Coordinates of C-alpha atoms in Angstrom, one line a residue:
Chain A
X16 CA -37.9 -118.7 -24.1
X17 CA -41.5 -118.5 -23.8
X18 CA -43.7 -119.0 -26.9
X19 CA -44.6 -115.3 -28.7
X20 CA -48.3 -114.3 -28.5
X21 CA -48.4 -111.3 -30.9
X22 CA -46.0 -108.9 -32.7
X23 CA -46.3 -105.3 -31.9
X24 CA -45.2 -102.4 -34.5
X25 CA -44.5 -98.9 -33.7
X26 CA -44.6 -97.8 -37.5
X27 CA -44.3 -93.9 -37.7
X28 CA -43.5 -91.4 -40.6
X29 CA -39.5 -92.3 -40.7
X30 CA -39.1 -95.0 -38.2
X31 CA -40.1 -98.5 -37.9
X32 CA -39.9 -100.4 -34.5
X33 CA -41.1 -103.8 -34.1
X34 CA -41.0 -106.0 -30.8
X35 CA -41.9 -109.9 -30.3
X36 CA -44.1 -110.3 -27.3
X37 CA -45.3 -113.3 -24.9
X38 CA -48.5 -113.8 -23.3
X39 CA -47.2 -112.1 -20.4
X40 CA -45.9 -108.6 -22.2
X41 CA -42.3 -109.5 -22.2
X42 CA -40.5 -108.7 -25.0
X43 CA -38.6 -111.9 -26.6
X44 CA -36.9 -109.7 -29.8
X45 CA -36.8 -106.4 -30.8
X46 CA -36.3 -105.0 -34.2
X47 CA -35.5 -101.1 -35.7
X48 CA -34.9 -99.7 -38.9
X49 CA -35.3 -96.3 -40.7
X50 CA -38.4 -97.7 -42.9
X51 CA -40.9 -95.6 -41.7
X52 CA -44.0 -94.7 -43.5
X53 CA -42.6 -92.9 -46.2
X54 CA -39.5 -95.5 -47.3
X55 CA -42.2 -98.2 -46.8
X56 CA -44.9 -96.5 -49.2
X57 CA -42.2 -97.0 -52.1
X58 CA -40.9 -100.4 -50.6
X59 CA -44.1 -101.9 -50.0
X60 CA -45.3 -102.1 -46.7
X61 CA -45.9 -105.8 -46.4
X62 CA -42.8 -107.0 -47.4
X63 CA -41.0 -104.7 -45.2
X64 CA -43.1 -106.4 -42.4
X65 CA -42.3 -109.5 -43.3
X66 CA -38.8 -109.4 -43.6
X67 CA -38.6 -108.3 -39.8
X68 CA -41.0 -111.0 -39.2
X69 CA -38.6 -113.7 -40.4
X70 CA -35.8 -111.6 -38.8
X71 CA -37.4 -112.5 -35.7
X72 CA -38.8 -116.2 -36.5
X73 CA -42.5 -115.2 -36.1
X74 CA -44.6 -118.3 -36.5
X75 CA -46.9 -117.6 -39.5
X76 CA -50.2 -117.3 -37.8
X77 CA -48.8 -114.8 -35.2
X78 CA -51.1 -111.8 -35.2
X79 CA -49.4 -108.2 -35.4
X80 CA -50.4 -105.3 -34.0
X81 CA -49.7 -101.8 -35.5
X82 CA -49.8 -98.1 -34.9
X83 CA -48.5 -94.9 -36.1
X84 CA -49.0 -93.5 -39.7
X85 CA -48.9 -96.7 -41.6
X86 CA -52.9 -96.4 -40.7
X87 CA -52.9 -92.9 -42.6
X88 CA -54.4 -92.3 -46.0
X89 CA -50.9 -92.2 -47.6
X90 CA -49.9 -95.2 -45.5
X91 CA -50.7 -98.9 -45.8
X92 CA -54.4 -99.4 -44.6
X93 CA -56.4 -96.3 -43.6
X94 CA -57.2 -96.9 -40.3
X95 CA -59.3 -93.9 -39.2
X96 CA -59.5 -91.6 -36.2
X97 CA -61.6 -91.7 -33.2
X98 CA -63.1 -88.2 -32.8
X99 CA -62.6 -86.2 -29.8
X100 CA -64.0 -86.0 -26.6
X101 CA -62.3 -89.5 -28.0
X102 CA -61.9 -92.2 -25.0
X103 CA -58.6 -94.0 -24.9
X104 CA -60.7 -97.5 -24.9
X105 CA -62.4 -96.9 -28.0
X106 CA -58.9 -96.6 -29.6
X107 CA -58.9 -100.6 -29.2
X108 CA -61.7 -101.2 -30.4
X109 CA -61.6 -99.5 -34.0
X110 CA -58.6 -101.3 -35.4
X111 CA -58.5 -101.6 -38.7
X112 CA -57.9 -105.0 -40.1
X113 CA -55.2 -105.3 -43.3
X114 CA -56.8 -107.3 -46.0
X115 CA -55.5 -109.9 -48.1
X116 CA -53.0 -111.4 -45.6
X117 CA -52.8 -114.5 -44.1
X118 CA -52.1 -113.5 -41.0
X119 CA -53.8 -111.3 -38.7
X120 CA -52.5 -108.0 -38.7
X121 CA -55.0 -104.8 -37.5
X122 CA -53.8 -101.3 -37.4
X123 CA -55.0 -99.0 -34.5
X124 CA -56.4 -95.6 -35.4
X125 CA -55.5 -92.2 -34.6
X126 CA -57.5 -89.9 -33.1
X127 CA -59.0 -86.5 -34.6
X128 CA -60.1 -83.2 -33.6
X129 CA -62.8 -81.9 -35.9
X130 CA -62.9 -78.3 -34.5
X131 CA -62.7 -75.6 -37.6
X132 CA -61.0 -73.8 -35.0
X133 CA -58.4 -76.0 -33.7
X134 CA -58.4 -78.9 -36.1
X135 CA -55.7 -81.3 -35.2
X136 CA -54.7 -85.0 -36.0
X137 CA -52.5 -87.3 -34.1
X138 CA -51.4 -91.0 -35.2
X139 CA -49.4 -93.3 -32.6
X140 CA -49.8 -90.6 -29.9
X141 CA -52.7 -92.2 -28.7
X142 CA -51.3 -95.7 -28.1
X143 CA -48.3 -93.8 -26.0
X144 CA -51.2 -92.1 -24.1
X145 CA -53.1 -95.5 -23.4
X146 CA -49.7 -97.0 -22.2
X147 CA -48.9 -94.2 -20.3
X148 CA -52.0 -93.7 -18.3
X149 CA -54.2 -96.8 -18.7
X150 CA -58.0 -97.3 -19.6
X151 CA -60.4 -95.0 -17.5
X152 CA -57.7 -93.6 -15.3
X153 CA -59.4 -91.1 -13.1
X154 CA -58.0 -87.7 -13.1
X155 CA -57.3 -84.8 -15.2
X156 CA -53.3 -85.1 -17.0
X157 CA -51.8 -82.5 -18.9
X158 CA -49.7 -84.4 -21.2
X159 CA -46.3 -83.1 -23.1
X160 CA -45.2 -85.2 -25.9
X161 CA -41.9 -83.8 -27.8
X162 CA -40.5 -84.8 -31.1
X163 CA -41.0 -83.6 -35.0
X164 CA -44.4 -82.9 -34.5
X165 CA -45.1 -82.3 -30.7
X166 CA -48.5 -82.9 -28.7
X167 CA -49.5 -81.3 -26.0
X168 CA -53.2 -83.8 -24.7
X169 CA -55.6 -83.0 -22.0
X170 CA -56.9 -86.0 -21.0
X171 CA -59.8 -86.1 -18.4
X172 CA -60.8 -89.5 -16.8
X173 CA -59.1 -92.0 -19.6
X174 CA -61.0 -89.5 -22.6
X175 CA -58.9 -87.2 -24.7
X176 CA -60.9 -83.9 -24.5
X177 CA -58.3 -81.5 -26.5
X178 CA -54.8 -81.8 -27.9
X179 CA -52.6 -79.4 -29.8
X180 CA -49.6 -80.5 -32.4
X181 CA -46.9 -78.3 -32.5
X182 CA -44.2 -78.7 -35.5
X183 CA -41.3 -77.7 -32.8
X184 CA -39.1 -80.3 -34.0
X185 CA -39.4 -80.2 -37.6
X186 CA -38.8 -76.5 -37.3
X187 CA -35.5 -76.4 -35.3
X188 CA -34.7 -78.9 -38.2
X189 CA -35.0 -76.5 -41.2
X190 CA -34.1 -73.3 -39.3
X191 CA -30.9 -75.1 -38.3
X192 CA -30.4 -76.3 -41.4
X193 CA -31.7 -74.7 -44.2
X194 CA -31.6 -70.4 -42.9
X195 CA -29.0 -68.1 -42.5
X196 CA -29.0 -69.3 -38.9
X197 CA -27.4 -72.7 -40.2
X198 CA -23.9 -70.5 -40.5
X199 CA -24.0 -69.8 -37.1
X200 CA -24.3 -73.7 -35.8
X201 CA -22.2 -74.9 -38.4
X202 CA -19.7 -77.3 -36.7
X203 CA -21.6 -77.1 -33.7
X204 CA -20.3 -80.3 -31.5
X205 CA -22.4 -82.5 -29.2
X206 CA -21.1 -80.2 -26.3
X207 CA -24.1 -79.3 -24.2
X208 CA -24.5 -75.3 -23.4
X209 CA -27.2 -75.6 -20.7
X210 CA -26.7 -72.2 -19.7
X211 CA -27.7 -70.8 -23.4
X212 CA -30.1 -73.2 -23.5
X213 CA -32.1 -72.5 -20.3
X214 CA -31.7 -68.8 -20.8
X215 CA -33.0 -69.1 -24.3
X216 CA -36.4 -71.5 -23.1
X217 CA -37.2 -68.6 -20.4
X218 CA -36.8 -65.4 -23.0
X219 CA -38.8 -67.4 -25.5
X220 CA -41.3 -68.2 -22.5
X221 CA -41.5 -64.7 -21.5
X222 CA -41.8 -63.0 -25.0
X223 CA -43.2 -65.7 -27.4
X224 CA -44.3 -63.4 -30.0
X225 CA -40.3 -62.4 -30.3
X226 CA -39.7 -65.9 -31.7
X227 CA -38.2 -65.1 -35.1
X228 CA -36.3 -62.2 -33.4
X229 CA -34.7 -64.4 -30.5
X230 CA -33.7 -67.2 -33.3
X231 CA -31.9 -64.5 -35.2
X232 CA -30.2 -63.0 -32.5
X233 CA -28.1 -66.4 -32.3
X234 CA -26.6 -64.7 -35.5
X235 CA -26.0 -61.6 -34.5
X236 CA -24.6 -62.5 -31.4
X237 CA -21.9 -64.1 -33.0
X238 CA -21.1 -61.4 -35.1
X239 CA -21.0 -58.9 -32.6
X240 CA -19.9 -60.7 -29.8
X241 CA -18.6 -64.3 -30.9
X242 CA -19.8 -67.6 -29.4
X243 CA -20.1 -71.0 -30.3
X244 CA -22.0 -72.6 -32.7
X245 CA -22.6 -74.9 -29.9
X246 CA -24.2 -71.9 -28.0
X247 CA -26.1 -71.0 -30.9
X248 CA -27.8 -74.4 -31.6
X249 CA -28.5 -74.1 -27.5
X250 CA -30.2 -71.1 -28.5
X251 CA -32.4 -71.8 -31.4
X252 CA -33.4 -75.3 -29.9
X253 CA -34.1 -73.7 -26.3
X254 CA -36.1 -70.4 -28.3
X255 CA -38.4 -73.1 -30.1
X256 CA -39.1 -75.1 -27.1
X257 CA -39.3 -72.1 -24.9
X258 CA -42.5 -71.2 -27.1
X259 CA -44.3 -74.3 -27.1
X260 CA -43.8 -74.5 -23.5
X261 CA -45.5 -70.7 -23.3
X262 CA -48.5 -72.4 -25.2
X263 CA -48.8 -75.7 -23.9
X264 CA -48.6 -73.8 -19.7
X265 CA -50.9 -71.2 -20.7
X266 CA -53.9 -73.4 -19.2
X267 CA -54.9 -74.7 -16.1
X268 CA -51.8 -77.1 -15.0
X269 CA -52.6 -80.0 -12.9
X270 CA -51.4 -80.2 -9.3
X271 CA -49.1 -83.3 -10.2
X272 CA -47.6 -81.4 -13.1
X273 CA -47.1 -82.5 -16.7
X274 CA -46.8 -85.7 -17.5
X275 CA -43.8 -85.8 -19.8
X276 CA -43.7 -88.5 -22.5
X277 CA -40.3 -88.7 -23.9
X278 CA -36.9 -90.7 -24.8
X279 CA -33.5 -90.0 -25.1
X280 CA -31.9 -86.5 -26.0
X281 CA -35.9 -84.7 -26.2
X282 CA -36.5 -86.0 -23.0
X283 CA -33.4 -84.3 -21.2
X284 CA -34.0 -81.1 -23.0
X285 CA -37.6 -80.7 -22.1
X286 CA -36.9 -81.2 -18.4
X287 CA -34.3 -78.9 -18.4
X288 CA -36.8 -76.6 -20.0
X289 CA -39.4 -77.4 -17.3
X290 CA -36.6 -77.2 -15.1
X291 CA -35.9 -73.6 -16.3
X292 CA -39.4 -72.4 -15.6
X293 CA -39.6 -74.3 -12.3
X294 CA -42.5 -76.6 -13.4
X295 CA -42.8 -80.2 -12.0
X296 CA -43.1 -83.1 -14.6
X297 CA -44.1 -86.7 -14.0
X298 CA -41.2 -88.6 -16.9
X299 CA -42.4 -91.6 -18.6
X300 CA -40.7 -93.1 -21.4
X301 CA -42.1 -93.1 -24.6
X302 CA -40.9 -96.3 -26.1
X303 CA -41.7 -98.1 -23.1
X304 CA -45.0 -96.2 -23.3
X305 CA -45.6 -97.1 -26.8
X306 CA -44.8 -100.8 -26.5
X307 CA -47.3 -101.1 -23.3
X308 CA -49.9 -99.6 -25.1
X309 CA -49.8 -102.0 -27.9
X310 CA -49.6 -104.4 -25.4
X311 CA -53.2 -103.3 -23.8
X312 CA -54.4 -103.1 -27.2
X313 CA -53.4 -106.7 -28.5
X314 CA -54.9 -107.7 -25.3
X315 CA -57.8 -106.6 -26.0
X316 CA -58.2 -107.9 -29.1
X317 CA -56.9 -111.6 -28.8
X318 CA -56.9 -112.4 -25.5
X319 CA -60.5 -111.5 -24.2
Chain B
X11 CA -30.7 -36.2 -71.4
X12 CA -28.4 -34.5 -68.8
X13 CA -25.7 -35.5 -67.5
X14 CA -24.9 -38.2 -64.7
X15 CA -23.7 -37.3 -61.4
X16 CA -23.2 -40.6 -59.7
X17 CA -24.0 -44.0 -59.3
X18 CA -26.2 -45.4 -57.0
X19 CA -26.5 -49.2 -55.9
X20 CA -28.5 -51.3 -53.8
X21 CA -26.4 -54.5 -53.3
X22 CA -28.6 -57.1 -50.9
X23 CA -27.6 -60.5 -50.3
X24 CA -29.3 -61.8 -53.4
X25 CA -30.4 -59.0 -55.5
X26 CA -28.3 -56.0 -57.2
X27 CA -30.3 -52.7 -57.8
X28 CA -28.1 -49.9 -59.9
X29 CA -29.2 -46.6 -60.8
X30 CA -27.3 -43.9 -62.8
X31 CA -28.6 -40.3 -61.2
X32 CA -28.0 -36.8 -62.1
X33 CA -27.4 -33.8 -60.2
X34 CA -31.1 -33.2 -59.7
X35 CA -31.8 -36.7 -58.5
X36 CA -33.3 -37.9 -61.4
X37 CA -32.7 -41.7 -62.4
X38 CA -31.3 -41.6 -66.2
X39 CA -31.0 -45.3 -66.0
X40 CA -31.6 -48.9 -64.1
X41 CA -30.4 -52.2 -63.8
X42 CA -31.8 -54.9 -61.3
X43 CA -29.9 -58.4 -61.7
X44 CA -30.1 -61.3 -59.3
X45 CA -26.2 -60.7 -58.8
X46 CA -26.9 -60.2 -54.8
X47 CA -23.6 -60.6 -52.5
X48 CA -23.5 -64.2 -52.3
X49 CA -23.6 -64.3 -56.0
X50 CA -21.0 -61.4 -56.6
X51 CA -18.7 -63.2 -53.8
X52 CA -17.8 -65.9 -56.4
X53 CA -18.1 -64.1 -59.6
X54 CA -16.0 -61.1 -58.3
X55 CA -17.8 -57.9 -57.0
X56 CA -15.5 -55.8 -59.4
X57 CA -16.5 -56.9 -62.3
X58 CA -20.2 -57.2 -61.9
X59 CA -20.2 -53.8 -60.9
X60 CA -18.6 -53.0 -63.8
X61 CA -20.6 -55.0 -66.5
X62 CA -23.3 -52.7 -65.2
X63 CA -21.6 -49.6 -65.2
X64 CA -20.5 -50.2 -69.0
X65 CA -24.1 -51.4 -69.8
X66 CA -25.3 -47.8 -68.7
X67 CA -22.6 -46.4 -70.3
X68 CA -21.3 -44.7 -67.2
X69 CA -18.1 -42.4 -67.5
X70 CA -15.1 -43.6 -66.2
X71 CA -14.5 -41.0 -63.4
X72 CA -18.2 -41.2 -62.1
X73 CA -18.3 -42.1 -58.5
X74 CA -20.4 -45.1 -57.3
X75 CA -22.3 -45.4 -53.9
X76 CA -23.5 -48.8 -52.6
X77 CA -25.3 -50.0 -49.6
X78 CA -26.1 -53.0 -48.2
X79 CA -24.7 -56.5 -47.7
X80 CA -21.7 -55.8 -50.5
X81 CA -20.7 -54.0 -47.2
X82 CA -20.1 -57.1 -44.9
X83 CA -17.5 -58.9 -43.9
X84 CA -18.5 -61.5 -45.8
X85 CA -18.8 -59.0 -48.9
X86 CA -16.9 -57.0 -50.6
X87 CA -15.5 -54.2 -48.4
X88 CA -16.2 -54.4 -45.0
X89 CA -18.1 -51.0 -44.2
X90 CA -18.3 -51.4 -40.7
X91 CA -21.2 -50.5 -38.3
X92 CA -22.5 -47.2 -36.8
X93 CA -23.7 -48.2 -33.1
X94 CA -27.0 -47.6 -31.7
X95 CA -27.8 -45.0 -30.8
X96 CA -27.3 -44.0 -34.4
X97 CA -27.6 -41.0 -35.4
X98 CA -28.5 -41.4 -39.5
X99 CA -26.1 -38.5 -40.4
X100 CA -23.7 -40.7 -38.9
X101 CA -24.3 -43.1 -41.8
X102 CA -23.3 -40.4 -44.6
X103 CA -20.0 -39.7 -42.8
X104 CA -18.5 -43.1 -42.8
X105 CA -18.5 -44.9 -46.2
X106 CA -15.9 -47.0 -46.8
X107 CA -13.6 -46.2 -49.9
X108 CA -13.1 -49.7 -52.1
X109 CA -9.3 -49.9 -52.5
X110 CA -7.4 -50.3 -55.7
X111 CA -10.1 -48.8 -57.9
X112 CA -9.6 -46.0 -60.0
X113 CA -13.2 -45.0 -59.9
X114 CA -14.4 -43.3 -56.5
X115 CA -16.4 -46.1 -55.2
X116 CA -18.1 -45.8 -51.6
X117 CA -20.1 -48.6 -48.9
X118 CA -21.9 -47.2 -46.5
X119 CA -21.6 -48.6 -43.0
X120 CA -24.7 -50.7 -41.3
X121 CA -26.0 -50.4 -38.3
X122 CA -25.3 -52.4 -35.1
X123 CA -27.1 -52.7 -31.5
X124 CA -24.5 -53.9 -29.2
X125 CA -26.5 -55.1 -26.5
X126 CA -25.9 -58.3 -25.1
X127 CA -29.7 -59.3 -24.8
X128 CA -30.8 -57.7 -27.8
X129 CA -27.8 -58.0 -30.3
X130 CA -28.7 -57.1 -34.0
X131 CA -27.7 -55.9 -37.2
X132 CA -28.8 -54.2 -40.3
X133 CA -27.4 -53.4 -43.7
X134 CA -29.0 -51.6 -46.3
X135 CA -32.4 -50.7 -44.4
X136 CA -30.1 -47.6 -43.0
X137 CA -30.3 -46.4 -46.3
X138 CA -34.1 -46.5 -46.5
X139 CA -34.6 -45.0 -43.2
X140 CA -32.2 -41.8 -44.4
X141 CA -34.5 -41.4 -47.7
X142 CA -37.8 -42.3 -45.8
X143 CA -37.4 -40.4 -42.6
X144 CA -34.6 -37.4 -43.9
X145 CA -32.0 -36.3 -41.5
X146 CA -32.7 -35.3 -38.1
X147 CA -36.8 -35.3 -38.7
X148 CA -37.8 -34.1 -35.5
X149 CA -40.2 -36.4 -33.3
X150 CA -40.2 -40.4 -33.0
X151 CA -41.2 -43.3 -35.9
X152 CA -42.1 -46.7 -35.6
X153 CA -40.8 -48.2 -38.7
X154 CA -42.0 -51.5 -40.0
X155 CA -39.4 -52.9 -42.9
X156 CA -40.7 -56.3 -44.1
X157 CA -38.6 -58.9 -45.9
X158 CA -36.3 -62.0 -45.7
X159 CA -35.2 -60.3 -42.4
X160 CA -38.1 -57.6 -41.5
X161 CA -36.4 -54.9 -39.1
X162 CA -38.6 -53.4 -36.7
X163 CA -37.1 -49.7 -36.2
X164 CA -37.8 -47.1 -33.4
X165 CA -36.4 -43.6 -34.8
X166 CA -36.1 -40.6 -32.4
X167 CA -35.4 -37.3 -34.1
X168 CA -33.1 -38.8 -36.7
X169 CA -31.7 -41.0 -34.7
X170 CA -32.0 -45.1 -34.7
X171 CA -32.9 -45.6 -30.9
X172 CA -33.5 -49.2 -31.0
X173 CA -34.6 -51.9 -33.7
X174 CA -35.2 -56.1 -33.9
X175 CA -34.9 -58.4 -36.8
X176 CA -37.5 -60.7 -37.7
X177 CA -36.5 -63.7 -39.9
X178 CA -40.3 -63.8 -40.9
X179 CA -39.7 -64.3 -44.5
X180 CA -37.2 -66.7 -44.4
X181 CA -39.1 -68.8 -41.9
X182 CA -42.3 -68.6 -44.5
X183 CA -39.8 -69.6 -47.1
X184 CA -38.6 -72.8 -45.5
X185 CA -41.9 -73.5 -43.8
X186 CA -43.7 -73.7 -47.1
X187 CA -40.9 -75.4 -48.8
X188 CA -39.2 -77.9 -46.5
X189 CA -41.4 -79.1 -43.9
X190 CA -44.7 -81.3 -44.3
X191 CA -46.7 -78.2 -44.7
X192 CA -45.1 -78.0 -48.4
X193 CA -47.6 -81.0 -48.8
X194 CA -50.6 -78.6 -48.0
X195 CA -49.4 -75.6 -50.1
X196 CA -48.3 -77.8 -53.2
X197 CA -50.2 -76.4 -56.3
X198 CA -51.4 -73.0 -54.9
X199 CA -52.1 -70.9 -57.5
X200 CA -51.6 -66.9 -57.0
X201 CA -55.4 -66.4 -56.4
X202 CA -55.4 -64.4 -52.9
X203 CA -57.3 -65.5 -49.9
X204 CA -58.0 -62.2 -48.0
X205 CA -59.8 -64.1 -45.8
X206 CA -57.8 -67.0 -44.7
X207 CA -54.8 -64.5 -44.6
X208 CA -56.7 -61.8 -42.2
X209 CA -58.2 -65.0 -39.9
X210 CA -54.5 -66.0 -39.4
X211 CA -52.7 -62.5 -38.7
X212 CA -55.5 -62.1 -36.1
X213 CA -55.1 -65.6 -34.3
X214 CA -51.5 -65.5 -34.6
X215 CA -51.2 -61.9 -33.2
X216 CA -53.8 -62.9 -30.3
X217 CA -52.0 -66.1 -29.3
X218 CA -48.6 -65.8 -30.6
X219 CA -46.9 -68.6 -28.4
X220 CA -49.0 -70.7 -30.7
X221 CA -47.3 -69.9 -33.6
X222 CA -45.8 -73.4 -34.2
X223 CA -49.3 -74.9 -33.7
X224 CA -51.2 -72.4 -36.2
X225 CA -48.9 -73.4 -39.0
X226 CA -49.8 -76.9 -38.3
X227 CA -53.4 -76.3 -38.5
X228 CA -53.2 -75.3 -42.1
X229 CA -52.6 -79.2 -42.9
X230 CA -54.8 -80.6 -40.1
X231 CA -57.8 -78.3 -41.5
X232 CA -57.1 -79.7 -44.8
X233 CA -56.7 -83.5 -43.6
X234 CA -60.2 -82.9 -41.9
X235 CA -62.0 -80.2 -43.7
X236 CA -60.7 -80.0 -46.9
X237 CA -59.5 -76.4 -48.3
X238 CA -57.7 -74.8 -50.9
X239 CA -53.6 -74.9 -51.3
X240 CA -53.9 -71.3 -51.4
X241 CA -55.6 -70.8 -48.1
X242 CA -52.9 -72.9 -46.5
X243 CA -50.6 -70.8 -48.2
X244 CA -52.2 -67.6 -46.6
X245 CA -52.5 -69.3 -43.5
X246 CA -49.2 -69.8 -43.1
X247 CA -48.2 -66.2 -44.5
X248 CA -50.4 -64.6 -41.9
X249 CA -49.4 -66.5 -38.8
X250 CA -45.8 -65.7 -39.5
X251 CA -46.8 -61.8 -39.8
X252 CA -49.2 -61.9 -37.0
X253 CA -46.5 -63.3 -35.0
X254 CA -44.2 -60.6 -36.1
X255 CA -46.9 -57.7 -35.7
X256 CA -47.8 -58.9 -31.7
X257 CA -44.0 -58.2 -30.6
X258 CA -43.4 -55.1 -33.0
X259 CA -46.5 -53.4 -31.7
X260 CA -46.0 -54.5 -28.1
X261 CA -44.4 -51.2 -27.3
X262 CA -45.5 -47.5 -27.6
X263 CA -47.1 -47.1 -30.8
X264 CA -46.7 -43.1 -32.2
X265 CA -49.7 -41.5 -32.6
X266 CA -49.2 -41.2 -36.6
X267 CA -49.3 -44.8 -36.3
X268 CA -46.5 -47.2 -38.1
X269 CA -44.3 -46.5 -41.0
X270 CA -44.1 -49.2 -43.2
X271 CA -41.7 -49.2 -46.0
X272 CA -42.1 -51.8 -48.1
X273 CA -42.6 -52.5 -51.9
X274 CA -44.8 -54.9 -54.0
X275 CA -46.3 -57.5 -52.6
X276 CA -45.2 -57.1 -49.1
X277 CA -46.4 -54.1 -49.1
X278 CA -49.6 -55.1 -50.2
X279 CA -49.4 -58.1 -47.2
X280 CA -48.5 -55.8 -44.3
X281 CA -51.1 -53.0 -45.2
X282 CA -53.3 -56.1 -45.0
X283 CA -52.0 -57.1 -42.0
X284 CA -52.4 -53.9 -40.4
X285 CA -55.9 -53.4 -41.4
X286 CA -57.1 -56.4 -39.9
X287 CA -55.7 -55.5 -36.6
X288 CA -57.2 -51.9 -37.3
X289 CA -53.5 -50.2 -37.0
X290 CA -52.5 -47.1 -39.0
X291 CA -50.0 -47.1 -41.4
X292 CA -47.8 -44.7 -43.0
X293 CA -46.9 -46.2 -46.4
X294 CA -43.6 -45.2 -47.8
X295 CA -42.2 -47.3 -51.0
X296 CA -38.8 -49.3 -50.0
X297 CA -37.7 -48.9 -53.6
X298 CA -38.0 -45.1 -53.8
X299 CA -36.5 -44.7 -49.9
X300 CA -33.2 -46.7 -50.7
X301 CA -32.9 -44.6 -53.7
X302 CA -33.3 -41.5 -52.2
X303 CA -31.2 -42.4 -49.1
X304 CA -28.2 -43.2 -51.6
X305 CA -28.7 -39.8 -53.3
X306 CA -28.7 -38.1 -50.0
X307 CA -25.6 -39.5 -49.0
X308 CA -24.0 -39.1 -52.4
X309 CA -24.7 -35.2 -52.5
X310 CA -23.4 -35.4 -48.9
X311 CA -20.2 -36.9 -49.7
X312 CA -19.6 -35.6 -53.4
X313 CA -21.1 -32.1 -53.7
X314 CA -20.7 -30.6 -50.6

């Protein structure tokens, strides 16, 4: 095994991921837990991090680079924001040092859009963008990053020029669990219902104003015509994603299509959704992107 | 005091209202409680009703007419549906008799739209429509009935030809209480912020696809620019209502404008919303409408 060069951490609201990485960017060890920002704020950030560093036997002086909500005001140490138009190269240069630690621990800043008509913030996605697009890549990209709070980001020549957050994932969560529609999806198995999903994406894309109506039809359809809980769940999911796509695709779409940064089930759902609308996507794995972004930043900070 | 002629009950999902009414339609006594369908399904419908009948000293043989969710499959006695196109006069003729009661108790049916592309159901609103528009009134009306599950109904010559449910009220409830936006509205006082509300209505009306983004700006705006919890709450409310109006107003609007059947705070909010879009409304009090509808039905059933 080669020597570790640094530790990379993606510390989100509800998840924690750590990688032990060597000088060549190779992953030597990995840790995943649900000790995200919310849990760590109670348990103590330093202790949570140290427990994972101990588990991967990280040497005492090995530096650590963190991205994500750990840098929020309600996180460990506030890492501030780079304001739009935000060159991704600026993200590397503004990491906040965690004070009072013997080890060199830094947290990357987020990006803020200080536009009173479209105020927005991201933390963690800037690092994925860095890993996915690289520094100063020429040309324009329209990036879709699905999640609890999906981001649509327009990047031009390596600079984030505009972005919008859509709380699609969180809406799906509360709509399917906390409203009357929970009755319609109760007991849904994991069986996919691609037809229901794609039909819902198209219907919502074509008439986004009817979102709150299309959601309700998941229940009315069951009452009047029957239908499985899985079909109802796919209708909710497809409706919410379809509305997001109607907004995201309302501007100019680059010739190469949409850059989709996603992993796992979300990557699959969004690819289906774009497919339903015949929109080309360039898929990039989100897990790999954030690790690559952290590696690029670590190299810039400690190896230069 | 004149003699009571019948009892009218509006039995919704989460509320119960009862009126003791004389032959001339005058209200002799009134009861309100939160023993709606959900609570009564546990406590027992007959017992809940009898406790209120006893409280208003209703004679033993006085008939009772009920509308609303008590007639749902999960209610007291299933009262079925009149299918669209649904003449409001048909609602009067299909009341379901509650079996096994010494008293004559009937529940009015709902209306079902058995359209596979736009399946929908209503229970209770058909009685409000009856009271608000009357039987066989000539001409066309586009009716907006705000609520947990708002209804937009097109009525032509006394017949419900089409309607759509929007779960606007329920979305507001879960979005403001169960998502990250609860942080933005926490501690909001009752102070109105008409400017924030109207601005949100207009923004959502103009770009309904951006709903899940406009909601999120209630939080980003606070993070980046400050702002009161009340302003954030009005932004959520205005956004969700604005999207509903974008859908509701997407078809032909009659010259007389929109018939708005609402009461209390919702009536005020929707009037502000329509005003923000310069749309004329004919306001009708929802409480009065349901009582009048029940009276018309009671007269048709027992006095003819």
